[in-house]
């Protein structure tokens, strides 16, 4: 493994802390993995039920380059969830604790049985677990994140009628978020509602206007919101998944936490909307840093806004790669025709040197080119799986 057991322990501990008051099932699992990894890092004798985890990871990750401890910790729990969803015989005992397959976990009563059952799977891991540990990757699968480009696009379109947009998703996985405007949304704010699309909302979120101006509230007016004019949808991912392949759909579903059945149901429903979105997404296998450098060559003639978007993906980039991505965006924005505006939206954790977000919240950042330099603004805060979107005063910059 390219990560040490001390690093793995730290990653598991970070996830366990994140799970507190959020996911009792995953908190118990990550705490258990933390104790095993710490013992292995300190060369302490391992309990009989701890050795299987060590053996499994040292075997399956022997030749794998893991990007960081976030990837390693979430990859392990996703592989386990994949075995549960796939109804592997070896994972049958765990099903009773996973809401995604109709189970339930009661932390006051089930913890010891959960860990014993988990130990059984790690002692005799199914082929699903091994395959996904060896070759799986974390994937963008939370369709509620699509609001992070859809709301800005709606606001900008309200300010400028018939604004043709080329939409780009960097690190798109299967491209589900490219079809956010094919879904129905409901935004609640101080007793008022804003509806997008028809039928029962797939996603309901709270919208907090905070100290934003009346101009922002007018652009996101109460009532039915108009559809932005998307003329092209492009997605780039090193290893894009395909929604017509059962293996890929299983992995996308497995990356959703197993005690969040509502998220899984939302994902399954979103697949239907994705199939009918127009124009259909065009997904390419490409390094997003390289792809971002060429976007000015990919525009349709009618495009007036190049809207580039990424969500929970630069978290996995080191500082050098992130700087390269920024450089690519600058390069492509600098070569846009005068008639086209480039906007880069990031739903990500703030990076070192940026203003920190409130605890457990991510920032929505908007970048535009200003005299050859990227001008960056925080325009909203929200969760990794957006439930409350707190608009910030700089959201108005999108309307200029």
Short mmCIF file of C-alpha atoms in Angstrom, two decimals:
data_model
loop_
_atom_site.label_atom_id
_atom_site.label_comp_id
_atom_site.label_asym_id
_atom_site.label_seq_id
_atom_site.Cartn_x
_atom_site.Cartn_y
_atom_site.Cartn_z
CA UNK A 1 0.00 0.00 0.00
CA UNK A 2 1.17 3.52 -0.67
CA UNK A 3 -0.56 4.73 2.53
CA UNK A 4 0.71 3.76 5.95
CA UNK A 5 -1.49 2.21 8.61
CA UNK A 6 -1.06 5.39 10.65
CA UNK A 7 -2.48 7.36 7.72
CA UNK A 8 -5.34 4.90 7.32
CA UNK A 9 -6.12 5.18 11.03
CA UNK A 10 -6.28 8.96 10.75
CA UNK A 11 -8.61 8.71 7.76
CA UNK A 12 -10.96 6.31 9.54
CA UNK A 13 -10.96 8.56 12.65
CA UNK A 14 -11.85 11.63 10.59
CA UNK A 15 -14.79 9.78 9.05
CA UNK A 16 -15.93 8.50 12.47
CA UNK A 17 -15.95 12.05 13.81
CA UNK A 18 -17.91 13.23 10.76
CA UNK A 19 -20.50 10.49 11.35
CA UNK A 20 -21.30 11.63 14.90
CA UNK A 21 -24.99 12.64 15.10
CA UNK A 22 -25.26 11.87 11.39
CA UNK A 23 -24.73 8.17 10.72
CA UNK A 24 -24.63 5.79 13.73
CA UNK A 25 -24.05 2.77 11.50
CA UNK A 26 -21.01 4.21 9.74
CA UNK A 27 -19.74 5.79 12.95
CA UNK A 28 -19.57 2.34 14.54
CA UNK A 29 -17.85 0.86 11.48
CA UNK A 30 -15.28 3.65 11.18
CA UNK A 31 -14.53 3.59 14.91
CA UNK A 32 -13.90 -0.14 14.68
CA UNK A 33 -11.60 0.30 11.66
CA UNK A 34 -9.77 3.12 13.47
CA UNK A 35 -8.92 0.91 16.43
CA UNK A 36 -7.65 -1.88 14.16
CA UNK A 37 -5.55 0.49 12.03
CA UNK A 38 -4.06 2.15 15.11
CA UNK A 39 -3.09 -1.22 16.57
CA UNK A 40 -1.49 -2.26 13.28
CA UNK A 41 0.36 1.08 13.01
CA UNK A 42 1.71 0.67 16.55
CA UNK A 43 2.75 -2.96 15.94
CA UNK A 44 0.45 -4.12 18.71
CA UNK A 45 -0.94 -7.66 18.84
CA UNK A 46 -4.15 -7.85 16.83
CA UNK A 47 -7.37 -9.38 18.09
CA UNK A 48 -8.55 -12.43 16.16
CA UNK A 49 -11.30 -10.37 14.49
CA UNK A 50 -8.88 -7.57 13.51
CA UNK A 51 -6.35 -9.56 11.49
CA UNK A 52 -8.79 -10.19 8.59
CA UNK A 53 -9.10 -6.45 7.85
CA UNK A 54 -5.31 -6.07 7.83
CA UNK A 55 -4.86 -9.09 5.58
CA UNK A 56 -7.60 -7.97 3.20
CA UNK A 57 -6.31 -4.42 2.68
CA UNK A 58 -2.65 -5.41 2.47
CA UNK A 59 -3.59 -7.94 -0.21
CA UNK A 60 -6.06 -5.97 -2.31
CA UNK A 61 -4.24 -2.64 -2.03
CA UNK A 62 -0.74 -4.05 -2.42
CA UNK A 63 -0.40 -2.55 -5.92
CA UNK A 64 -2.98 0.23 -5.71
CA UNK A 65 -2.11 3.93 -5.53
CA UNK A 66 -4.68 5.51 -3.21
CA UNK A 67 -4.96 9.27 -3.56
CA UNK A 68 -5.54 10.05 0.12
CA UNK A 69 -7.18 8.81 3.32
CA UNK A 70 -10.60 10.10 2.29
CA UNK A 71 -10.55 7.80 -0.73
CA UNK A 72 -9.26 4.82 1.25
CA UNK A 73 -11.82 5.06 4.06
CA UNK A 74 -14.85 5.60 1.82
CA UNK A 75 -13.69 3.01 -0.71
CA UNK A 76 -13.69 0.33 1.99
CA UNK A 77 -17.21 1.04 3.24
CA UNK A 78 -18.48 1.28 -0.36
CA UNK A 79 -17.03 -2.16 -1.17
CA UNK A 80 -18.82 -3.60 1.87
CA UNK A 81 -22.09 -1.90 0.88
CA UNK A 82 -21.71 -3.26 -2.66
CA UNK A 83 -21.63 -6.80 -1.26
CA UNK A 84 -24.79 -6.09 0.74
CA UNK A 85 -26.61 -4.60 -2.27
CA UNK A 86 -25.46 -7.48 -4.47
CA UNK A 87 -26.94 -9.92 -1.95
CA UNK A 88 -23.65 -11.80 -1.64
CA UNK A 89 -23.99 -14.83 0.61
CA UNK A 90 -20.96 -13.71 2.61
CA UNK A 91 -22.70 -10.39 3.44
CA UNK A 92 -26.12 -11.81 4.25
CA UNK A 93 -25.74 -11.26 7.99
CA UNK A 94 -24.98 -7.56 7.51
CA UNK A 95 -28.20 -6.90 5.60
CA UNK A 96 -30.24 -6.62 8.80
CA UNK A 97 -28.32 -3.42 9.67
CA UNK A 98 -28.49 -1.69 6.26
CA UNK A 99 -31.56 0.45 5.57
CA UNK A 100 -30.74 0.33 1.85
CA UNK A 101 -31.97 -3.28 1.82
CA UNK A 102 -34.69 -2.89 4.44
CA UNK A 103 -32.61 -3.29 7.59
CA UNK A 104 -32.16 -1.06 10.62
CA UNK A 105 -29.30 -0.37 13.02
CA UNK A 106 -29.94 0.41 16.69
CA UNK A 107 -26.60 1.55 18.18
CA UNK A 108 -27.62 0.86 21.77
CA UNK A 109 -28.33 -2.80 21.03
CA UNK A 110 -26.71 -3.84 17.76
CA UNK A 111 -23.12 -2.63 17.91
CA UNK A 112 -21.44 -5.85 19.04
CA UNK A 113 -23.43 -8.05 16.67
CA UNK A 114 -22.74 -5.62 13.82
CA UNK A 115 -18.99 -5.79 14.40
CA UNK A 116 -19.01 -9.57 14.74
CA UNK A 117 -20.95 -9.91 11.50
CA UNK A 118 -18.68 -7.42 9.78
CA UNK A 119 -15.70 -9.47 10.95
CA UNK A 120 -17.21 -12.52 9.29
CA UNK A 121 -17.35 -10.75 5.93
CA UNK A 122 -13.78 -9.49 6.28
CA UNK A 123 -12.59 -13.01 7.18
CA UNK A 124 -14.28 -14.46 4.07
CA UNK A 125 -14.67 -11.46 1.74
CA UNK A 126 -16.89 -11.97 -1.26
CA UNK A 127 -15.59 -11.46 -4.77
CA UNK A 128 -17.59 -8.22 -4.89
CA UNK A 129 -15.61 -6.82 -1.96
CA UNK A 130 -12.30 -7.84 -3.49
CA UNK A 131 -13.16 -6.52 -6.96
CA UNK A 132 -14.27 -3.13 -5.73
CA UNK A 133 -11.33 -2.70 -3.35
CA UNK A 134 -8.95 -3.48 -6.18
CA UNK A 135 -10.60 -1.52 -8.98
CA UNK A 136 -13.41 0.66 -7.66
CA UNK A 137 -13.29 4.42 -7.30
CA UNK A 138 -15.31 7.01 -5.44
CA UNK A 139 -18.06 8.39 -7.63
CA UNK A 140 -20.31 11.44 -7.72
CA UNK A 141 -23.78 10.03 -7.21
CA UNK A 142 -25.65 12.52 -5.00
CA UNK A 143 -28.19 14.16 -7.31
CA UNK A 144 -29.04 16.89 -4.78
CA UNK A 145 -25.65 18.44 -5.61
CA UNK A 146 -27.02 19.38 -9.02
CA UNK A 147 -28.62 22.39 -7.33
CA UNK A 148 -25.15 23.90 -7.09
CA UNK A 149 -25.16 24.64 -10.83
CA UNK A 150 -28.91 24.69 -11.41
CA UNK A 151 -29.74 27.52 -8.98
CA UNK A 152 -27.01 29.82 -10.36
CA UNK A 153 -28.08 28.98 -13.93
CA UNK A 154 -31.72 29.79 -13.11
CA UNK A 155 -30.70 33.10 -11.51
CA UNK A 156 -28.46 34.09 -14.39
CA UNK A 157 -31.12 33.14 -16.94
CA UNK A 158 -33.74 35.22 -15.13
CA UNK A 159 -31.40 38.19 -15.41
CA UNK A 160 -30.69 37.60 -19.11
CA UNK A 161 -33.44 36.03 -21.18
CA UNK A 162 -32.58 33.21 -23.61
CA UNK A 163 -29.03 32.71 -22.41
CA UNK A 164 -27.66 29.59 -24.19
CA UNK A 165 -25.40 27.64 -21.82
CA UNK A 166 -22.78 24.98 -22.51
CA UNK A 167 -22.66 22.99 -19.26
CA UNK A 168 -19.52 21.07 -18.29
CA UNK A 169 -19.13 18.67 -15.34
CA UNK A 170 -15.53 17.90 -14.36
CA UNK A 171 -15.19 14.53 -12.62
CA UNK A 172 -18.71 13.64 -13.66
CA UNK A 173 -18.77 9.88 -12.92
CA UNK A 174 -21.83 8.83 -14.96
CA UNK A 175 -23.01 12.40 -15.51
CA UNK A 176 -26.14 12.34 -13.35
CA UNK A 177 -25.70 15.93 -12.17
CA UNK A 178 -25.61 17.11 -15.78
CA UNK A 179 -29.31 16.29 -15.85
CA UNK A 180 -30.35 18.27 -12.75
CA UNK A 181 -32.79 20.32 -14.83
CA UNK A 182 -34.57 17.14 -15.90
CA UNK A 183 -35.62 16.58 -12.26
CA UNK A 184 -38.26 18.35 -10.16
CA UNK A 185 -37.07 20.52 -7.25
CA UNK A 186 -38.71 22.35 -4.36
CA UNK A 187 -36.92 25.12 -2.46
CA UNK A 188 -38.43 26.35 0.81
CA UNK A 189 -37.60 29.78 2.22
CA UNK A 190 -39.28 31.66 5.09
CA UNK A 191 -42.71 30.25 4.36
CA UNK A 192 -42.48 30.69 0.58
CA UNK A 193 -41.78 28.08 -2.07
CA UNK A 194 -39.89 28.00 -5.31
CA UNK A 195 -40.69 25.13 -7.65
CA UNK A 196 -38.72 23.86 -10.60
CA UNK A 197 -40.12 21.20 -12.88
CA UNK A 198 -43.44 19.42 -12.62
CA UNK A 199 -44.75 16.63 -10.44
CA UNK A 200 -43.61 15.58 -7.00
CA UNK A 201 -40.18 17.05 -6.21
CA UNK A 202 -37.29 14.64 -6.37
CA UNK A 203 -35.31 16.99 -4.10
CA UNK A 204 -36.58 19.40 -1.43
CA UNK A 205 -34.11 21.86 0.07
CA UNK A 206 -34.15 24.87 2.36
CA UNK A 207 -33.02 28.13 0.77
CA UNK A 208 -31.60 30.80 3.10
CA UNK A 209 -31.17 34.19 1.41
CA UNK A 210 -29.28 35.64 4.39
CA UNK A 211 -27.91 39.10 3.57
CA UNK A 212 -28.34 38.81 -0.19
CA UNK A 213 -29.91 41.70 -2.07
CA UNK A 214 -33.47 41.98 -3.35
CA UNK A 215 -31.98 41.53 -6.80
CA UNK A 216 -30.97 37.98 -5.93
CA UNK A 217 -34.41 37.23 -4.49
CA UNK A 218 -36.02 38.61 -7.66
CA UNK A 219 -33.83 36.39 -9.83
CA UNK A 220 -35.03 33.40 -7.76
CA UNK A 221 -38.60 34.59 -7.48
CA UNK A 222 -41.33 32.80 -5.51
CA UNK A 223 -43.33 30.44 -7.68
CA UNK A 224 -42.36 28.40 -10.71
CA UNK A 225 -38.82 29.01 -11.87
CA UNK A 226 -37.98 29.10 -15.57
CA UNK A 227 -35.78 26.45 -17.14
CA UNK A 228 -32.28 27.55 -18.16
CA UNK A 229 -31.40 27.12 -21.83
CA UNK A 230 -28.81 24.32 -21.94
CA UNK A 231 -27.53 23.81 -25.49
CA UNK A 232 -24.79 21.28 -24.70
CA UNK A 233 -23.83 18.98 -21.80
CA UNK A 234 -20.27 17.70 -21.51
CA UNK A 235 -18.81 15.46 -18.82
CA UNK A 236 -15.19 14.44 -18.29
CA UNK A 237 -13.95 11.71 -15.98
CA UNK A 238 -10.86 9.52 -15.94
CA UNK A 239 -13.04 6.42 -15.65
CA UNK A 240 -16.62 7.36 -16.51
CA UNK A 241 -19.31 4.93 -15.50
CA UNK A 242 -22.12 3.81 -17.76
CA UNK A 243 -25.71 3.66 -16.60
CA UNK A 244 -26.52 0.79 -18.96
CA UNK A 245 -24.01 -1.49 -17.17
CA UNK A 246 -25.24 -3.32 -14.04
CA UNK A 247 -21.74 -3.37 -12.52
CA UNK A 248 -21.41 0.43 -12.83
CA UNK A 249 -24.86 1.11 -11.42
CA UNK A 250 -24.11 -1.21 -8.48
CA UNK A 251 -20.95 0.74 -7.70
CA UNK A 252 -22.73 4.10 -7.92
CA UNK A 253 -25.41 2.81 -5.55
CA UNK A 254 -22.79 1.32 -3.20
CA UNK A 255 -21.05 4.69 -2.76
CA UNK A 256 -24.27 5.96 -1.15
CA UNK A 257 -24.14 5.17 2.56
CA UNK A 258 -26.13 2.09 3.47
CA UNK A 259 -28.22 3.76 6.18
CA UNK A 260 -29.50 6.46 3.82
CA UNK A 261 -32.31 4.67 2.01
CA UNK A 262 -33.93 7.95 0.91
CA UNK A 263 -30.76 8.96 -0.92
CA UNK A 264 -30.66 5.61 -2.68
CA UNK A 265 -34.31 5.90 -3.72
CA UNK A 266 -33.63 9.42 -5.03
CA UNK A 267 -30.69 8.13 -7.03
CA UNK A 268 -32.79 5.35 -8.56
CA UNK A 269 -35.53 7.81 -9.50
CA UNK A 270 -33.00 10.24 -11.00
CA UNK A 271 -31.88 7.57 -13.45
CA UNK A 272 -35.25 7.88 -15.18
CA UNK A 273 -34.92 11.63 -15.65
CA UNK A 274 -31.37 11.24 -16.91
CA UNK A 275 -32.49 9.02 -19.76
CA UNK A 276 -34.79 11.71 -21.17
CA UNK A 277 -32.77 14.90 -20.72
CA UNK A 278 -32.22 17.04 -23.81
CA UNK A 279 -29.70 17.56 -25.20
CA UNK A 280 -28.32 14.26 -23.88
CA UNK A 281 -25.04 14.40 -21.94
CA UNK A 282 -21.87 13.57 -23.82
CA UNK A 283 -19.42 11.86 -21.45
CA UNK A 284 -15.75 11.41 -22.30
CA UNK A 285 -12.92 9.52 -20.60
CA UNK A 286 -10.36 12.24 -19.97
CA UNK A 287 -8.18 13.80 -17.31
CA UNK A 288 -10.25 16.78 -16.20
CA UNK A 289 -7.17 19.03 -15.95
CA UNK A 290 -6.36 18.41 -19.60
CA UNK A 291 -10.00 18.59 -20.67
CA UNK A 292 -10.53 21.94 -18.95
CA UNK A 293 -7.76 23.44 -21.06
CA UNK A 294 -9.68 22.72 -24.30
CA UNK A 295 -13.23 23.75 -23.44
CA UNK A 296 -13.12 26.89 -25.60
CA UNK A 297 -12.84 24.58 -28.61
CA UNK A 298 -15.96 22.63 -27.67
CA UNK A 299 -18.61 25.38 -27.76
CA UNK A 300 -21.69 25.31 -29.94
CA UNK A 301 -22.15 28.45 -32.09
CA UNK A 302 -25.07 29.71 -30.02
CA UNK A 303 -23.32 29.38 -26.62
CA UNK A 304 -23.20 32.60 -24.59
CA UNK A 305 -22.15 31.13 -21.22
CA UNK A 306 -19.63 28.37 -20.58
CA UNK A 307 -20.67 27.03 -17.18
CA UNK A 308 -18.04 24.70 -15.74
CA UNK A 309 -18.97 22.74 -12.64
CA UNK A 310 -17.44 20.26 -10.21
CA UNK A 311 -18.68 18.81 -6.94
CA UNK A 312 -16.66 17.00 -4.25
CA UNK A 313 -13.89 16.13 -6.67
CA UNK A 314 -11.02 18.59 -6.15
CA UNK A 315 -11.02 17.30 -2.57
CA UNK A 316 -8.97 14.45 -4.01
CA UNK A 317 -6.45 16.69 -5.81
CA UNK A 318 -3.17 17.67 -4.23
CA UNK A 319 -2.15 21.33 -4.31
CA UNK A 320 -0.05 20.95 -7.46
CA UNK A 321 -2.86 19.28 -9.41
CA UNK A 322 -5.39 21.83 -8.20
CA UNK A 323 -3.09 24.65 -9.33
CA UNK A 324 -2.84 22.93 -12.71
CA UNK A 325 -6.65 22.77 -12.92
CA UNK A 326 -6.91 26.50 -12.17
CA UNK A 327 -4.31 27.17 -14.84
CA UNK A 328 -6.32 25.14 -17.35
CA UNK A 329 -9.48 27.11 -16.56
CA UNK A 330 -7.61 30.40 -16.97
CA UNK A 331 -6.22 29.23 -20.30
CA UNK A 332 -9.59 28.18 -21.72
CA UNK A 333 -11.47 31.25 -20.37
CA UNK A 334 -8.83 33.55 -21.89
CA UNK A 335 -9.53 32.08 -25.33
CA UNK A 336 -13.32 32.37 -25.22
CA UNK A 337 -14.94 34.56 -27.87
CA UNK A 338 -15.95 38.02 -26.68
CA UNK A 339 -19.59 36.93 -26.90
CA UNK A 340 -19.09 34.09 -24.36
CA UNK A 341 -18.75 34.43 -20.56
CA UNK A 342 -16.88 31.75 -18.63
CA UNK A 343 -17.99 30.83 -15.09
CA UNK A 344 -16.47 28.04 -12.98
CA UNK A 345 -18.57 26.80 -10.06
CA UNK A 346 -17.07 24.54 -7.38
CA UNK A 347 -19.02 22.79 -4.65
CA UNK A 348 -15.99 21.82 -2.60
CA UNK A 349 -14.28 22.14 0.76
CA UNK A 350 -12.25 25.38 1.00
CA UNK A 351 -8.58 24.72 0.36
CA UNK A 352 -5.62 25.80 2.47
CA UNK A 353 -5.35 29.57 2.40
CA UNK A 354 -9.03 30.13 1.63
CA UNK A 355 -11.58 31.32 4.16
CA UNK A 356 -12.85 28.29 6.09
CA UNK A 357 -16.45 27.17 5.80
CA UNK A 358 -18.64 26.65 8.86
CA UNK A 359 -18.23 23.18 10.43
CA UNK A 360 -19.36 20.29 8.19
CA UNK A 361 -20.29 22.67 5.37
CA UNK A 362 -18.84 22.99 1.91
CA UNK A 363 -18.47 26.19 -0.09
CA UNK A 364 -19.96 27.02 -3.46
CA UNK A 365 -17.26 29.06 -5.17
CA UNK A 366 -17.67 31.05 -8.39
CA UNK A 367 -14.59 31.90 -10.47
CA UNK A 368 -14.51 34.32 -13.38
CA UNK A 369 -11.62 35.73 -15.40
CA UNK A 370 -10.68 39.31 -14.55
CA UNK A 371 -7.80 40.79 -16.57
CA UNK A 372 -6.18 37.39 -16.99
CA UNK A 373 -6.57 36.31 -13.36
CA UNK A 374 -9.26 34.15 -11.80
CA UNK A 375 -11.43 36.16 -9.44
CA UNK A 376 -12.92 33.84 -6.85
CA UNK A 377 -15.96 34.41 -4.64
CA UNK A 378 -17.79 32.32 -2.06
CA UNK A 379 -21.43 32.54 -3.12
CA UNK A 380 -23.06 29.91 -0.85
CA UNK A 381 -22.50 27.33 1.87
CA UNK A 382 -24.21 23.96 2.05
CA UNK A 383 -23.69 20.37 3.14
CA UNK A 384 -21.94 17.67 1.12
CA UNK A 385 -25.46 16.37 0.41
CA UNK A 386 -27.21 19.76 0.17
CA UNK A 387 -30.19 20.18 2.46
CA UNK A 388 -29.92 23.89 3.36
CA UNK A 389 -28.34 26.28 0.87
CA UNK A 390 -27.13 29.48 2.53
CA UNK A 391 -26.73 32.14 -0.17
CA UNK A 392 -24.01 34.73 0.46
CA UNK A 393 -23.95 38.38 -0.67
CA UNK A 394 -21.49 37.60 -3.50
CA UNK A 395 -24.14 35.43 -5.17
CA UNK A 396 -25.24 38.71 -6.77
CA UNK A 397 -21.99 38.79 -8.77
CA UNK A 398 -23.55 36.13 -11.03
CA UNK A 399 -26.17 38.63 -12.11
CA UNK A 400 -23.81 41.28 -13.49
#
